[in-house]
XYZ file of C-alpha atoms in Angstrom:
181
model
C 12.101 -2.389 -6.287
C 8.316 -2.640 -5.881
C 8.189 -6.172 -7.265
C 11.022 -7.353 -4.991
C 9.270 -5.903 -1.915
C 5.937 -7.365 -2.944
C 7.450 -10.808 -3.478
C 9.211 -10.706 -0.120
C 6.000 -9.605 1.623
C 3.893 -12.283 -0.069
C 3.509 -15.596 1.780
C 3.454 -17.557 -1.507
C 6.498 -15.763 -2.914
C 4.546 -13.916 -5.609
C 2.177 -11.008 -5.373
C -0.241 -9.576 -7.888
C 0.769 -6.323 -9.520
C -0.800 -3.353 -7.733
C -4.067 -2.589 -9.509
C -4.842 0.834 -10.943
C -7.742 1.722 -8.671
C -7.991 5.456 -9.341
C -10.061 5.032 -12.554
C -12.611 3.000 -10.573
C -13.278 5.829 -8.131
C -16.451 7.770 -8.922
C -18.015 10.932 -7.549
C -21.431 10.325 -5.978
C -23.198 13.074 -4.019
C -19.957 15.009 -3.896
C -17.961 12.130 -2.390
C -15.309 9.931 -3.959
C -16.510 6.326 -3.818
C -15.922 2.818 -5.114
C -18.949 0.880 -6.282
C -19.710 -2.469 -4.695
C -18.956 -4.392 -7.894
C -15.517 -2.758 -8.251
C -14.662 -3.235 -4.595
C -15.805 -6.875 -4.651
C -13.605 -7.560 -7.680
C -10.611 -5.939 -5.969
C -11.191 -7.954 -2.816
C -11.610 -11.192 -4.762
C -15.237 -11.898 -3.860
C -18.532 -11.612 -5.678
C -20.652 -8.510 -5.283
C -23.294 -10.667 -3.597
C -20.817 -11.912 -0.967
C -19.591 -8.371 -0.284
C -23.097 -6.949 0.057
C -24.219 -9.822 2.311
C -21.247 -9.203 4.598
C -22.107 -5.494 4.685
C -25.762 -6.209 5.554
C -24.693 -8.578 8.356
C -22.419 -5.835 9.729
C -24.418 -2.730 8.825
C -23.658 -1.088 12.192
C -20.049 -0.739 10.996
C -21.136 1.400 8.031
C -22.418 4.836 9.050
C -23.684 7.207 6.359
C -20.242 8.664 5.702
C -18.882 5.154 4.924
C -21.609 3.797 2.651
C -24.089 5.255 0.166
C -27.061 3.353 -1.237
C -27.540 4.633 -4.776
C -31.013 5.723 -5.841
C -32.867 4.678 -8.997
C -32.225 8.094 -10.541
C -28.479 7.957 -9.741
C -28.245 4.548 -11.363
C -30.255 5.671 -14.388
C -28.233 8.856 -14.894
C -24.958 6.981 -14.641
C -26.016 3.623 -16.004
C -23.207 3.364 -18.525
C -20.681 3.639 -15.701
C -22.422 1.442 -13.157
C -24.539 -1.351 -14.596
C -25.759 -3.137 -17.688
C -29.185 -2.128 -18.904
C -32.154 -4.459 -18.750
C -35.663 -3.835 -20.072
C -37.487 -4.394 -16.786
C -36.263 -2.064 -14.064
C -33.709 -0.370 -16.299
C -30.663 -2.212 -14.971
C -29.645 -5.780 -14.363
C -29.391 -5.935 -10.565
C -31.639 -7.199 -7.816
C -30.526 -4.508 -5.377
C -29.439 -0.952 -5.978
C -25.637 -0.670 -5.962
C -23.748 0.391 -2.857
C -21.003 3.007 -3.023
C -18.180 2.858 -0.472
C -16.210 5.902 0.636
C -12.552 5.469 1.501
C -13.418 4.581 5.095
C -16.192 2.259 3.954
C -13.828 0.405 1.628
C -11.424 -0.182 4.515
C -14.267 -1.316 6.771
C -15.385 -3.731 4.055
C -11.903 -5.268 4.031
C -12.094 -5.752 7.775
C -15.441 -7.579 7.649
C -14.319 -9.795 4.766
C -11.129 -10.589 6.669
C -9.444 -12.382 3.797
C -5.748 -11.942 3.021
C -6.588 -10.542 -0.420
C -9.059 -8.019 1.040
C -6.480 -6.819 3.552
C -3.805 -6.551 0.850
C -6.083 -4.709 -1.590
C -7.303 -2.313 1.111
C -3.789 -0.847 1.158
C -4.062 -0.124 -2.569
C -7.509 1.373 -2.103
C -6.248 3.769 0.565
C -3.312 4.755 -1.632
C -5.627 5.424 -4.586
C -7.875 7.707 -2.506
C -4.815 9.521 -1.106
C -3.409 9.926 -4.623
C -6.678 11.451 -5.821
C -6.774 13.818 -2.831
C -3.223 14.939 -3.599
C -4.056 15.421 -7.270
C -7.097 17.570 -6.445
C -5.077 19.581 -3.916
C -2.312 20.066 -6.459
C -4.816 21.263 -9.066
C -6.362 23.679 -6.571
C -2.916 25.061 -5.700
C -2.095 25.418 -9.387
C -5.375 27.295 -9.959
C -4.542 29.676 -7.068
C -1.065 30.342 -8.480
C -2.459 30.909 -11.962
C -4.999 33.393 -10.577
C -2.258 35.282 -8.699
C -0.116 35.355 -11.840
C -3.024 36.669 -13.905
C -3.647 39.459 -11.382
C 0.033 40.429 -11.320
C 0.189 40.501 -15.123
C -2.916 42.699 -15.215
C -1.274 45.035 -12.701
C 1.972 44.965 -14.644
C 0.132 45.789 -17.842
C -1.606 48.769 -16.212
C 1.668 50.019 -14.705
C 3.534 49.484 -17.958
C 0.827 51.329 -19.883
C 0.997 54.261 -17.437
C 4.803 54.417 -17.751
C 4.557 54.256 -21.534
C 2.061 57.125 -21.519
C 4.445 59.210 -19.375
C 7.424 58.500 -21.633
C 5.338 59.201 -24.747
C 4.148 62.548 -23.378
C 7.714 63.482 -22.415
C 8.922 62.695 -25.937
C 6.103 64.757 -27.456
C 7.008 67.594 -25.103
C 10.660 67.465 -26.194
C 9.554 67.511 -29.804
C 7.496 70.627 -29.149
C 4.190 69.028 -30.062
C 2.751 69.456 -26.589
C 0.983 66.803 -24.575
C -1.095 64.318 -26.512
C -4.821 64.031 -26.197
C -6.274 61.392 -23.887
C -7.990 58.505 -25.614
């Protein structure tokens, strides 16, 4: 069904398969982000073109939309972000930019290409999917904690009942109550 809808919605009659964006999303300073190189590839432009468009429209990117990575962030995550180079430690002229969900959508609006608009839908869906997954995991953790507490209570109650039954049996046998352990 997806492919039929995508083909009908595409002006050329064919649409690219929806990309798997979730693995591209990283955590930087506690926020889920897409790096400029990943976002540029999704939007069908070079990283340089994307970053130039952002710089020309920087007023559209408040701090909660865009993060400029630091040298130490790049160094600590270099295997995920960039290729190493002997000079500065990575092979880029500028430090990478990281776009939050809102920043990725804003980037699509400043690029204003059909591909950027189309891919922005996938980007939003990927961020929403990750939010739902984290919420689901948090809910599962809460339920597991409640279950653990109820089992602990059940065990204590069961142990108390067992002790009462055991003492009653000893009493019927004439041995008297048992000694506490």
